[in-house]
PDB file of C-alpha atoms (C1' of nucleotides) in Angstrom:
ATOM      1  CA  MET R   1      -7.393  13.461  39.208  1.00  0.00           C
ATOM      2  CA  SER R   2      -5.602  14.996  36.299  1.00  0.00           C
ATOM      3  CA  ASN R   3      -7.941  16.061  33.567  1.00  0.00           C
ATOM      4  CA  SER R   4      -5.388  15.459  30.854  1.00  0.00           C
ATOM      5  CA  ARG R   5      -7.397  12.422  29.842  1.00  0.00           C
ATOM      6  CA  VAL R   6      -7.468  12.256  26.103  1.00  0.00           C
ATOM      7  CA  GLU R   7     -10.152   9.579  26.144  1.00  0.00           C
ATOM      8  CA  LEU R   8     -10.522   7.559  22.923  1.00  0.00           C
ATOM      9  CA  PRO R   9      -9.471   4.462  24.788  1.00  0.00           C
ATOM     10  CA  VAL R  10      -9.261   1.355  22.634  1.00  0.00           C
ATOM     11  CA  LEU R  11      -8.872   1.396  18.864  1.00  0.00           C
ATOM     12  CA  ALA R  12      -5.392  -0.033  18.691  1.00  0.00           C
ATOM     13  CA  PRO R  13      -3.370   1.651  15.959  1.00  0.00           C
ATOM     14  CA  GLU R  14      -2.844  -1.502  13.909  1.00  0.00           C
ATOM     15  CA  VAL R  15      -6.575  -1.965  13.432  1.00  0.00           C
ATOM     16  CA  VAL R  16      -7.078   1.096  11.332  1.00  0.00           C
ATOM     17  CA  PRO R  17      -6.406   1.069   7.585  1.00  0.00           C
ATOM     18  CA  CYS R  18      -5.624  -2.119   5.633  1.00  0.00           C
ATOM     19  CA  CYS R  19      -5.654  -3.642   2.288  1.00  0.00           C
ATOM     20  CA  PRO R  20      -6.552  -3.276  -1.389  1.00  0.00           C
ATOM     21  CA  PRO R  21      -9.791  -4.761  -2.791  1.00  0.00           C
ATOM     22  CA  LEU R  22     -10.236  -8.476  -2.297  1.00  0.00           C
ATOM     23  CA  THR R  23     -10.636  -8.938  -6.019  1.00  0.00           C
ATOM     24  CA  SER R  24      -7.281  -7.380  -6.863  1.00  0.00           C
ATOM     25  CA  ALA R  25      -4.871  -9.355  -4.696  1.00  0.00           C
ATOM     26  CA  GLU R  26      -5.010 -12.065  -2.086  1.00  0.00           C
ATOM     27  CA  LEU R  27      -4.635 -11.140   1.562  1.00  0.00           C
ATOM     28  CA  SER R  28      -1.594 -12.001   3.587  1.00  0.00           C
ATOM     29  CA  GLU R  29      -2.215 -14.115   6.631  1.00  0.00           C
ATOM     30  CA  ALA R  30      -1.607 -11.170   8.948  1.00  0.00           C
ATOM     31  CA  ASP R  31      -3.990  -8.899   7.051  1.00  0.00           C
ATOM     32  CA  ALA R  32      -6.562 -11.675   7.000  1.00  0.00           C
ATOM     33  CA  VAL R  33      -6.417 -11.956  10.780  1.00  0.00           C
ATOM     34  CA  LYS R  34      -6.919  -8.234  11.294  1.00  0.00           C
ATOM     35  CA  THR R  35      -9.636  -7.882   8.707  1.00  0.00           C
ATOM     36  CA  ALA R  36     -11.506 -11.024   9.682  1.00  0.00           C
ATOM     37  CA  ALA R  37     -11.788  -9.625  13.196  1.00  0.00           C
ATOM     38  CA  MET R  38     -13.789  -6.684  11.837  1.00  0.00           C
ATOM     39  CA  PHE R  39     -16.074  -8.866   9.744  1.00  0.00           C
ATOM     40  CA  LYS R  40     -16.488 -11.149  12.719  1.00  0.00           C
ATOM     41  CA  ALA R  41     -17.662  -8.225  14.807  1.00  0.00           C
ATOM     42  CA  LEU R  42     -20.361  -7.543  12.225  1.00  0.00           C
ATOM     43  CA  GLY R  43     -21.194 -11.234  11.990  1.00  0.00           C
ATOM     44  CA  ASP R  44     -23.719 -11.310  14.802  1.00  0.00           C
ATOM     45  CA  PRO R  45     -27.296 -10.105  14.136  1.00  0.00           C
ATOM     46  CA  VAL R  46     -27.551  -8.191  17.396  1.00  0.00           C
ATOM     47  CA  ARG R  47     -24.197  -6.479  16.884  1.00  0.00           C
ATOM     48  CA  LEU R  48     -25.037  -5.655  13.291  1.00  0.00           C
ATOM     49  CA  ARG R  49     -28.289  -4.044  14.380  1.00  0.00           C
ATOM     50  CA  LEU R  50     -26.532  -2.072  17.101  1.00  0.00           C
ATOM     51  CA  PHE R  51     -23.925  -0.919  14.604  1.00  0.00           C
ATOM     52  CA  SER R  52     -26.662  -0.018  12.133  1.00  0.00           C
ATOM     53  CA  LYS R  53     -28.532   1.965  14.753  1.00  0.00           C
ATOM     54  CA  VAL R  54     -25.438   3.958  15.656  1.00  0.00           C
ATOM     55  CA  ALA R  55     -24.408   4.472  12.030  1.00  0.00           C
ATOM     56  CA  SER R  56     -27.824   5.697  10.946  1.00  0.00           C
ATOM     57  CA  HIS R  57     -28.534   7.828  13.991  1.00  0.00           C
ATOM     58  CA  PRO R  58     -28.915  11.572  13.342  1.00  0.00           C
ATOM     59  CA  GLY R  59     -25.753  13.450  14.241  1.00  0.00           C
ATOM     60  CA  GLY R  60     -23.560  10.427  13.659  1.00  0.00           C
ATOM     61  CA  GLU R  61     -23.659   9.263  17.229  1.00  0.00           C
ATOM     62  CA  ALA R  62     -26.050   7.676  19.675  1.00  0.00           C
ATOM     63  CA  CYS R  63     -26.098   6.973  23.368  1.00  0.00           C
ATOM     64  CA  VAL R  64     -26.671   3.430  24.544  1.00  0.00           C
ATOM     65  CA  CYS R  65     -30.208   4.331  25.526  1.00  0.00           C
ATOM     66  CA  ASP R  66     -30.924   5.190  21.883  1.00  0.00           C
ATOM     67  CA  VAL R  67     -29.958   1.772  20.569  1.00  0.00           C
ATOM     68  CA  GLN R  68     -30.500  -0.736  23.337  1.00  0.00           C
ATOM     69  CA  ASP R  69     -33.900  -1.894  22.134  1.00  0.00           C
ATOM     70  CA  VAL R  70     -32.698  -4.946  20.218  1.00  0.00           C
ATOM     71  CA  GLY R  71     -34.356  -7.689  22.203  1.00  0.00           C
ATOM     72  CA  VAL R  72     -31.561  -8.674  24.577  1.00  0.00           C
ATOM     73  CA  SER R  73     -30.700  -7.639  28.117  1.00  0.00           C
ATOM     74  CA  GLN R  74     -28.798  -4.475  29.002  1.00  0.00           C
ATOM     75  CA  PRO R  75     -25.578  -6.310  29.941  1.00  0.00           C
ATOM     76  CA  THR R  76     -25.671  -8.119  26.621  1.00  0.00           C
ATOM     77  CA  VAL R  77     -26.033  -4.831  24.764  1.00  0.00           C
ATOM     78  CA  SER R  78     -23.053  -3.471  26.682  1.00  0.00           C
ATOM     79  CA  HIS R  79     -21.076  -6.597  25.878  1.00  0.00           C
ATOM     80  CA  HIS R  80     -21.757  -6.296  22.156  1.00  0.00           C
ATOM     81  CA  LEU R  81     -20.923  -2.591  22.044  1.00  0.00           C
ATOM     82  CA  LYS R  82     -17.622  -3.421  23.710  1.00  0.00           C
ATOM     83  CA  LYS R  83     -16.885  -6.000  21.018  1.00  0.00           C
ATOM     84  CA  LEU R  84     -17.625  -3.475  18.290  1.00  0.00           C
ATOM     85  CA  ARG R  85     -15.365  -0.980  20.027  1.00  0.00           C
ATOM     86  CA  GLU R  86     -12.550  -3.508  20.401  1.00  0.00           C
ATOM     87  CA  ALA R  87     -12.842  -4.360  16.722  1.00  0.00           C
ATOM     88  CA  GLY R  88     -12.245  -0.690  15.931  1.00  0.00           C
ATOM     89  CA  LEU R  89     -15.667  -0.175  14.382  1.00  0.00           C
ATOM     90  CA  LEU R  90     -17.096   2.108  17.066  1.00  0.00           C
ATOM     91  CA  ALA R  91     -15.647   4.726  19.365  1.00  0.00           C
ATOM     92  CA  SER R  92     -17.214   5.675  22.664  1.00  0.00           C
ATOM     93  CA  GLU R  93     -17.178   8.745  24.833  1.00  0.00           C
ATOM     94  CA  ARG R  94     -18.853   9.487  28.132  1.00  0.00           C
ATOM     95  CA  ARG R  95     -20.585  12.850  28.441  1.00  0.00           C
ATOM     96  CA  GLY R  96     -22.254  13.281  31.791  1.00  0.00           C
ATOM     97  CA  THR R  97     -24.739  10.556  32.473  1.00  0.00           C
ATOM     98  CA  TRP R  98     -24.670   9.039  29.034  1.00  0.00           C
ATOM     99  CA  VAL R  99     -22.106   7.204  26.935  1.00  0.00           C
ATOM    100  CA  TYR R 100     -22.151   7.997  23.233  1.00  0.00           C
ATOM    101  CA  TYR R 101     -21.021   5.698  20.451  1.00  0.00           C
ATOM    102  CA  ARG R 102     -20.112   6.715  16.926  1.00  0.00           C
ATOM    103  CA  VAL R 103     -18.812   4.960  13.843  1.00  0.00           C
ATOM    104  CA  GLU R 104     -15.114   5.031  13.026  1.00  0.00           C
ATOM    105  CA  PRO R 105     -15.404   6.241   9.420  1.00  0.00           C
ATOM    106  CA  SER R 106     -11.903   5.293   8.310  1.00  0.00           C
ATOM    107  CA  VAL R 107     -12.355   1.691   9.358  1.00  0.00           C
ATOM    108  CA  LEU R 108     -15.719   1.384   7.684  1.00  0.00           C
ATOM    109  CA  ALA R 109     -14.278   2.897   4.533  1.00  0.00           C
ATOM    110  CA  ALA R 110     -11.447   0.374   4.578  1.00  0.00           C
ATOM    111  CA  LEU R 111     -13.935  -2.475   4.709  1.00  0.00           C
ATOM    112  CA  ALA R 112     -15.973  -0.967   1.889  1.00  0.00           C
ATOM    113  CA  ARG R 113     -12.886  -0.614  -0.265  1.00  0.00           C
ATOM    114  CA  LEU R 114     -12.013  -4.212   0.483  1.00  0.00           C
ATOM    115  CA  LEU R 115     -15.329  -5.359  -0.949  1.00  0.00           C
ATOM    116  CA  ASP R 116     -15.286  -2.968  -3.868  1.00  0.00           C
ATOM    117  CA  LEU R 117     -15.957  -4.734  -7.137  1.00  0.00           C
ATOM    118  CA  ASN R 118     -15.004  -2.130  -9.748  1.00  0.00           C
ATOM    119  CA  ARG R 119     -11.299  -2.731  -9.568  1.00  0.00           C
TER     120      ARG R 119
ATOM    121  CA  MET P   1     -29.428 -43.766  -7.116  1.00  0.00           C
ATOM    122  CA  SER P   2     -30.773 -41.451  -9.816  1.00  0.00           C
ATOM    123  CA  ASN P   3     -28.247 -39.190 -11.448  1.00  0.00           C
ATOM    124  CA  SER P   4     -30.762 -36.441 -12.256  1.00  0.00           C
ATOM    125  CA  ARG P   5     -28.937 -34.065  -9.913  1.00  0.00           C
ATOM    126  CA  VAL P   6     -28.933 -30.539 -11.332  1.00  0.00           C
ATOM    127  CA  GLU P   7     -25.926 -29.447  -9.285  1.00  0.00           C
ATOM    128  CA  LEU P   8     -25.573 -25.778  -8.184  1.00  0.00           C
ATOM    129  CA  PRO P   9     -26.949 -26.850  -4.852  1.00  0.00           C
ATOM    130  CA  VAL P  10     -27.082 -24.165  -2.194  1.00  0.00           C
ATOM    131  CA  LEU P  11     -27.339 -20.395  -2.652  1.00  0.00           C
ATOM    132  CA  ALA P  12     -30.868 -20.020  -1.387  1.00  0.00           C
ATOM    133  CA  PRO P  13     -32.713 -17.300  -3.305  1.00  0.00           C
ATOM    134  CA  GLU P  14     -33.406 -15.122  -0.256  1.00  0.00           C
ATOM    135  CA  VAL P  15     -29.700 -14.639   0.408  1.00  0.00           C
ATOM    136  CA  VAL P  16     -29.071 -12.568  -2.658  1.00  0.00           C
ATOM    137  CA  PRO P  17     -29.723  -8.797  -2.621  1.00  0.00           C
ATOM    138  CA  CYS P  18     -30.512  -6.871   0.572  1.00  0.00           C
ATOM    139  CA  CYS P  19     -30.476  -3.513   2.113  1.00  0.00           C
ATOM    140  CA  PRO P  20     -29.558   0.168   1.779  1.00  0.00           C
ATOM    141  CA  PRO P  21     -26.332   1.547   3.315  1.00  0.00           C
ATOM    142  CA  LEU P  22     -25.934   1.011   7.028  1.00  0.00           C
ATOM    143  CA  THR P  23     -25.526   4.729   7.519  1.00  0.00           C
ATOM    144  CA  SER P  24     -28.855   5.605   5.909  1.00  0.00           C
ATOM    145  CA  ALA P  25     -31.299   3.440   7.843  1.00  0.00           C
ATOM    146  CA  GLU P  26     -31.208   0.820  10.546  1.00  0.00           C
ATOM    147  CA  LEU P  27     -31.573  -2.823   9.600  1.00  0.00           C
ATOM    148  CA  SER P  28     -34.647  -4.836  10.419  1.00  0.00           C
ATOM    149  CA  GLU P  29     -34.087  -7.887  12.534  1.00  0.00           C
ATOM    150  CA  ALA P  30     -34.672 -10.185   9.562  1.00  0.00           C
ATOM    151  CA  ASP P  31     -32.236  -8.290   7.340  1.00  0.00           C
ATOM    152  CA  ALA P  32     -29.710  -8.262  10.163  1.00  0.00           C
ATOM    153  CA  VAL P  33     -29.886 -12.050  10.429  1.00  0.00           C
ATOM    154  CA  LYS P  34     -29.342 -12.546   6.712  1.00  0.00           C
ATOM    155  CA  THR P  35     -26.591  -9.963   6.422  1.00  0.00           C
ATOM    156  CA  ALA P  36     -24.781 -10.973   9.584  1.00  0.00           C
ATOM    157  CA  ALA P  37     -24.508 -14.480   8.171  1.00  0.00           C
ATOM    158  CA  MET P  38     -22.477 -13.097   5.263  1.00  0.00           C
ATOM    159  CA  PHE P  39     -20.184 -11.051   7.477  1.00  0.00           C
ATOM    160  CA  LYS P  40     -19.814 -14.038   9.755  1.00  0.00           C
ATOM    161  CA  ALA P  41     -18.666 -16.123   6.812  1.00  0.00           C
ATOM    162  CA  LEU P  42     -15.926 -13.566   6.177  1.00  0.00           C
ATOM    163  CA  GLY P  43     -15.125 -13.359   9.881  1.00  0.00           C
ATOM    164  CA  ASP P  44     -12.634 -16.203   9.980  1.00  0.00           C
ATOM    165  CA  PRO P  45      -9.045 -15.618   8.807  1.00  0.00           C
ATOM    166  CA  VAL P  46      -8.824 -18.872   6.874  1.00  0.00           C
ATOM    167  CA  ARG P  47     -12.157 -18.298   5.134  1.00  0.00           C
ATOM    168  CA  LEU P  48     -11.270 -14.718   4.330  1.00  0.00           C
ATOM    169  CA  ARG P  49      -8.015 -15.849   2.746  1.00  0.00           C
ATOM    170  CA  LEU P  50      -9.801 -18.548   0.755  1.00  0.00           C
ATOM    171  CA  PHE P  51     -12.351 -16.004  -0.418  1.00  0.00           C
ATOM    172  CA  SER P  52      -9.567 -13.582  -1.294  1.00  0.00           C
ATOM    173  CA  LYS P  53      -7.723 -16.225  -3.267  1.00  0.00           C
ATOM    174  CA  VAL P  54     -10.816 -17.078  -5.284  1.00  0.00           C
ATOM    175  CA  ALA P  55     -11.785 -13.443  -5.802  1.00  0.00           C
ATOM    176  CA  SER P  56      -8.349 -12.410  -7.009  1.00  0.00           C
ATOM    177  CA  HIS P  57      -7.682 -15.473  -9.128  1.00  0.00           C
ATOM    178  CA  PRO P  58      -7.251 -14.838 -12.870  1.00  0.00           C
ATOM    179  CA  GLY P  59     -10.398 -15.724 -14.781  1.00  0.00           C
ATOM    180  CA  GLY P  60     -12.610 -15.070 -11.790  1.00  0.00           C
ATOM    181  CA  GLU P  61     -12.578 -18.652 -10.617  1.00  0.00           C
ATOM    182  CA  ALA P  62     -10.242 -21.132  -9.000  1.00  0.00           C
ATOM    183  CA  CYS P  63     -10.277 -24.828  -8.305  1.00  0.00           C
ATOM    184  CA  VAL P  64      -9.760 -26.007  -4.758  1.00  0.00           C
ATOM    185  CA  CYS P  65      -6.246 -27.079  -5.628  1.00  0.00           C
ATOM    186  CA  ASP P  66      -5.438 -23.445  -6.490  1.00  0.00           C
ATOM    187  CA  VAL P  67      -6.419 -22.094  -3.079  1.00  0.00           C
ATOM    188  CA  GLN P  68      -5.955 -24.870  -0.574  1.00  0.00           C
ATOM    189  CA  ASP P  69      -2.534 -23.735   0.603  1.00  0.00           C
ATOM    190  CA  VAL P  70      -3.706 -21.796   3.652  1.00  0.00           C
ATOM    191  CA  GLY P  71      -2.113 -23.839   6.395  1.00  0.00           C
ATOM    192  CA  VAL P  72      -4.966 -26.159   7.351  1.00  0.00           C
ATOM    193  CA  SER P  73      -5.901 -29.669   6.294  1.00  0.00           C
ATOM    194  CA  GLN P  74      -7.819 -30.510   3.140  1.00  0.00           C
ATOM    195  CA  PRO P  75     -11.062 -31.377   4.984  1.00  0.00           C
ATOM    196  CA  THR P  76     -10.897 -28.045   6.786  1.00  0.00           C
ATOM    197  CA  VAL P  77     -10.484 -26.203   3.496  1.00  0.00           C
ATOM    198  CA  SER P  78     -13.489 -28.047   2.122  1.00  0.00           C
ATOM    199  CA  HIS P  79     -15.459 -27.200   5.245  1.00  0.00           C
ATOM    200  CA  HIS P  80     -14.703 -23.494   4.933  1.00  0.00           C
ATOM    201  CA  LEU P  81     -15.508 -23.398   1.228  1.00  0.00           C
ATOM    202  CA  LYS P  82     -18.843 -24.985   2.030  1.00  0.00           C
ATOM    203  CA  LYS P  83     -19.554 -22.276   4.592  1.00  0.00           C
ATOM    204  CA  LEU P  84     -18.731 -19.574   2.081  1.00  0.00           C
ATOM    205  CA  ARG P  85     -21.012 -21.262  -0.426  1.00  0.00           C
ATOM    206  CA  GLU P  86     -23.856 -21.588   2.073  1.00  0.00           C
ATOM    207  CA  ALA P  87     -23.501 -17.911   2.909  1.00  0.00           C
ATOM    208  CA  GLY P  88     -24.055 -17.101  -0.740  1.00  0.00           C
ATOM    209  CA  LEU P  89     -20.600 -15.644  -1.236  1.00  0.00           C
ATOM    210  CA  LEU P  90     -19.202 -18.348  -3.505  1.00  0.00           C
ATOM    211  CA  ALA P  91     -20.668 -20.631  -6.135  1.00  0.00           C
ATOM    212  CA  SER P  92     -19.137 -23.955  -7.068  1.00  0.00           C
ATOM    213  CA  GLU P  93     -19.191 -26.154 -10.116  1.00  0.00           C
ATOM    214  CA  ARG P  94     -17.562 -29.477 -10.821  1.00  0.00           C
ATOM    215  CA  ARG P  95     -15.814 -29.859 -14.173  1.00  0.00           C
ATOM    216  CA  GLY P  96     -14.211 -33.232 -14.554  1.00  0.00           C
ATOM    217  CA  THR P  97     -11.781 -33.971 -11.815  1.00  0.00           C
ATOM    218  CA  TRP P  98     -11.763 -30.510 -10.324  1.00  0.00           C
ATOM    219  CA  VAL P  99     -14.304 -28.324  -8.530  1.00  0.00           C
ATOM    220  CA  TYR P 100     -14.199 -24.634  -9.358  1.00  0.00           C
ATOM    221  CA  TYR P 101     -15.302 -21.819  -7.078  1.00  0.00           C
ATOM    222  CA  ARG P 102     -16.152 -18.281  -8.110  1.00  0.00           C
ATOM    223  CA  VAL P 103     -17.403 -15.173  -6.337  1.00  0.00           C
ATOM    224  CA  GLU P 104     -21.074 -14.277  -6.451  1.00  0.00           C
ATOM    225  CA  PRO P 105     -20.714 -10.678  -7.679  1.00  0.00           C
ATOM    226  CA  SER P 106     -24.205  -9.514  -6.751  1.00  0.00           C
ATOM    227  CA  VAL P 107     -23.807 -10.567  -3.149  1.00  0.00           C
ATOM    228  CA  LEU P 108     -20.423  -8.951  -2.795  1.00  0.00           C
ATOM    229  CA  ALA P 109     -21.806  -5.764  -4.325  1.00  0.00           C
ATOM    230  CA  ALA P 110     -24.662  -5.783  -1.838  1.00  0.00           C
ATOM    231  CA  LEU P 111     -22.219  -5.969   1.048  1.00  0.00           C
ATOM    232  CA  ALA P 112     -20.119  -3.159  -0.423  1.00  0.00           C
ATOM    233  CA  ARG P 113     -23.201  -0.968  -0.812  1.00  0.00           C
ATOM    234  CA  LEU P 114     -24.132  -1.750   2.782  1.00  0.00           C
ATOM    235  CA  LEU P 115     -20.814  -0.341   3.989  1.00  0.00           C
ATOM    236  CA  ASP P 116     -20.846   2.629   1.634  1.00  0.00           C
ATOM    237  CA  LEU P 117     -20.131   5.843   3.485  1.00  0.00           C
ATOM    238  CA  ASN P 118     -20.794   8.588   0.939  1.00  0.00           C
ATOM    239  CA  ARG P 119     -24.487   9.457   1.127  1.00  0.00           C
TER     240      ARG P 119
ATOM    241  C1'  DT Q   1     -23.984  12.123  51.981  1.00  0.00           C
ATOM    242  C1'  DG Q   2     -27.263   9.451  49.920  1.00  0.00           C
ATOM    243  C1'  DT Q   3     -30.194   8.087  46.139  1.00  0.00           C
ATOM    244  C1'  DC Q   4     -31.448   7.502  41.461  1.00  0.00           C
ATOM    245  C1'  DT Q   5     -30.298   6.481  36.675  1.00  0.00           C
ATOM    246  C1'  DA Q   6     -27.185   4.890  33.008  1.00  0.00           C
ATOM    247  C1'  DT Q   7     -23.714   1.797  31.690  1.00  0.00           C
ATOM    248  C1'  DA Q   8     -20.091  -1.704  32.594  1.00  0.00           C
ATOM    249  C1'  DT Q   9     -18.258  -5.951  34.699  1.00  0.00           C
ATOM    250  C1'  DT Q  10     -18.425 -10.615  36.666  1.00  0.00           C
ATOM    251  C1'  DG Q  11     -19.545 -15.326  36.689  1.00  0.00           C
ATOM    252  C1'  DA Q  12     -21.943 -19.156  34.975  1.00  0.00           C
ATOM    253  C1'  DC Q  13     -23.970 -22.016  31.357  1.00  0.00           C
ATOM    254  C1'  DA Q  14     -25.331 -23.991  26.960  1.00  0.00           C
ATOM    255  C1'  DC Q  15     -24.176 -24.089  22.439  1.00  0.00           C
ATOM    256  C1'  DC Q  16     -21.533 -23.098  18.325  1.00  0.00           C
ATOM    257  C1'  DC Q  17     -17.205 -23.303  15.682  1.00  0.00           C
ATOM    258  C1'  DG Q  18     -12.626 -24.513  13.786  1.00  0.00           C
ATOM    259  C1'  DT Q  19      -9.837 -28.309  13.423  1.00  0.00           C
ATOM    260  C1'  DC Q  20      -8.118 -32.930  12.264  1.00  0.00           C
ATOM    261  C1'  DA Q  21      -7.992 -38.130  11.203  1.00  0.00           C
ATOM    262  C1'  DA Q  22     -10.517 -41.387   8.951  1.00  0.00           C
ATOM    263  C1'  DT Q  23     -13.517 -42.409   5.546  1.00  0.00           C
ATOM    264  C1'  DT Q  24     -16.357 -41.833   1.519  1.00  0.00           C
ATOM    265  C1'  DC Q  25     -17.697 -39.964  -2.904  1.00  0.00           C
ATOM    266  C1'  DC Q  26     -16.845 -38.664  -7.664  1.00  0.00           C
ATOM    267  C1'  DC Q  27     -14.486 -38.762 -11.860  1.00  0.00           C
ATOM    268  C1'  DG Q  28     -10.653 -40.174 -15.383  1.00  0.00           C
ATOM    269  C1'  DG Q  29      -7.597 -43.176 -17.062  1.00  0.00           C
ATOM    270  C1'  DT Q  30      -5.822 -47.745 -17.679  1.00  0.00           C
TER     271       DT Q  30
ATOM    272  C1'  DA K   1     -13.669 -53.270 -13.635  1.00  0.00           C
ATOM    273  C1'  DC K   2     -10.122 -51.588 -11.284  1.00  0.00           C
ATOM    274  C1'  DC K   3      -7.299 -48.093  -9.507  1.00  0.00           C
ATOM    275  C1'  DG K   4      -5.587 -43.368  -8.483  1.00  0.00           C
ATOM    276  C1'  DG K   5      -6.303 -38.678  -7.273  1.00  0.00           C
ATOM    277  C1'  DG K   6      -9.235 -34.547  -6.080  1.00  0.00           C
ATOM    278  C1'  DA K   7     -12.760 -33.127  -3.045  1.00  0.00           C
ATOM    279  C1'  DA K   8     -16.557 -33.803   0.386  1.00  0.00           C
ATOM    280  C1'  DT K   9     -18.434 -35.944   4.570  1.00  0.00           C
ATOM    281  C1'  DT K  10     -18.339 -37.952   9.246  1.00  0.00           C
ATOM    282  C1'  DG K  11     -17.235 -37.982  13.966  1.00  0.00           C
ATOM    283  C1'  DA K  12     -14.873 -36.255  17.750  1.00  0.00           C
ATOM    284  C1'  DC K  13     -12.538 -32.815  20.639  1.00  0.00           C
ATOM    285  C1'  DG K  14     -11.259 -28.315  22.726  1.00  0.00           C
ATOM    286  C1'  DG K  15     -11.895 -23.658  22.922  1.00  0.00           C
ATOM    287  C1'  DG K  16     -14.731 -19.711  21.898  1.00  0.00           C
ATOM    288  C1'  DT K  17     -19.289 -17.078  21.987  1.00  0.00           C
ATOM    289  C1'  DG K  18     -23.901 -15.153  23.199  1.00  0.00           C
ATOM    290  C1'  DT K  19     -26.787 -14.824  26.865  1.00  0.00           C
ATOM    291  C1'  DC K  20     -28.527 -13.647  31.466  1.00  0.00           C
ATOM    292  C1'  DA K  21     -28.788 -12.562  36.665  1.00  0.00           C
ATOM    293  C1'  DA K  22     -26.300 -10.355  39.962  1.00  0.00           C
ATOM    294  C1'  DT K  23     -23.292  -6.904  41.067  1.00  0.00           C
ATOM    295  C1'  DA K  24     -20.343  -2.913  40.486  1.00  0.00           C
ATOM    296  C1'  DT K  25     -19.130   1.692  38.819  1.00  0.00           C
ATOM    297  C1'  DA K  26     -19.879   6.421  37.459  1.00  0.00           C
ATOM    298  C1'  DG K  27     -22.218  10.679  37.303  1.00  0.00           C
ATOM    299  C1'  DA K  28     -26.373  13.880  38.444  1.00  0.00           C
ATOM    300  C1'  DC K  29     -29.096  15.797  41.751  1.00  0.00           C
ATOM    301  C1'  DA K  30     -31.250  16.186  46.365  1.00  0.00           C
TER     302       DA K  30
END
DNA sequence: TGTCTATATTGACACCCGTCAATTCCCGGT
DNA sequence: ACCGGGAATTGACGGGTGTCAATATAGACA
């Protein structure tokens, strides 16, 4: 098969940037839908721990085997990582046997700016 | 019934501060449960818009009548505001006919610090 | 080719969640 | 006391979500 695969599968383009601080102006309905999807992805304890494990892992990335000890089954871990990827918070890449996940910094920064208090 | 109610009902004390940046260390299970509850509260488009309307309202607070135009019924607005209050993100106070909501700054700051990238 | 390991997908199930209509509660004014 | 309006609660319904067991896929190595 052609090896022109560029990988980086999901992460739809309209998920990326978005929005001034919440304290400075109210969100449009469309922006609220996009942004709420990201918060929703972080709104489950297991997903938040998985995200935290990836984000804090040395080198900025972690394979599933590094993070899957969160008290649920392997398919459930895979399911949650997929949700985080679909929300644009994580990116994944297969290298040999393992699949590595890393944080999408721009998206995380957008969320942080959204919550920023010092206007 | 006795009218010795002190108001300011919810906002349990253990909801308040919490946790270094997600990129610096992984969350404990207990911290993940508490923090995920806040993200979950922001993970619905209607709630996020309500929160945004309160946060960006002049004077730092808004009565329900100021924010309830989000396309759902009045009971649903009340329901969502209650969720935001229970998550520790909003505080409410009745003054005469109207009930005013305002953002809990410390909680919002904690979430922003959690998502902070630099460092 | 076949086997082993790592990760993803499928299908099923119980429970949670957002929503509304109807009702109730709380407060001011008359 | 009564009434009117703002806001909260109740009860019900439909769709979504987290979870697991079973299975499938993909790559590494014999």
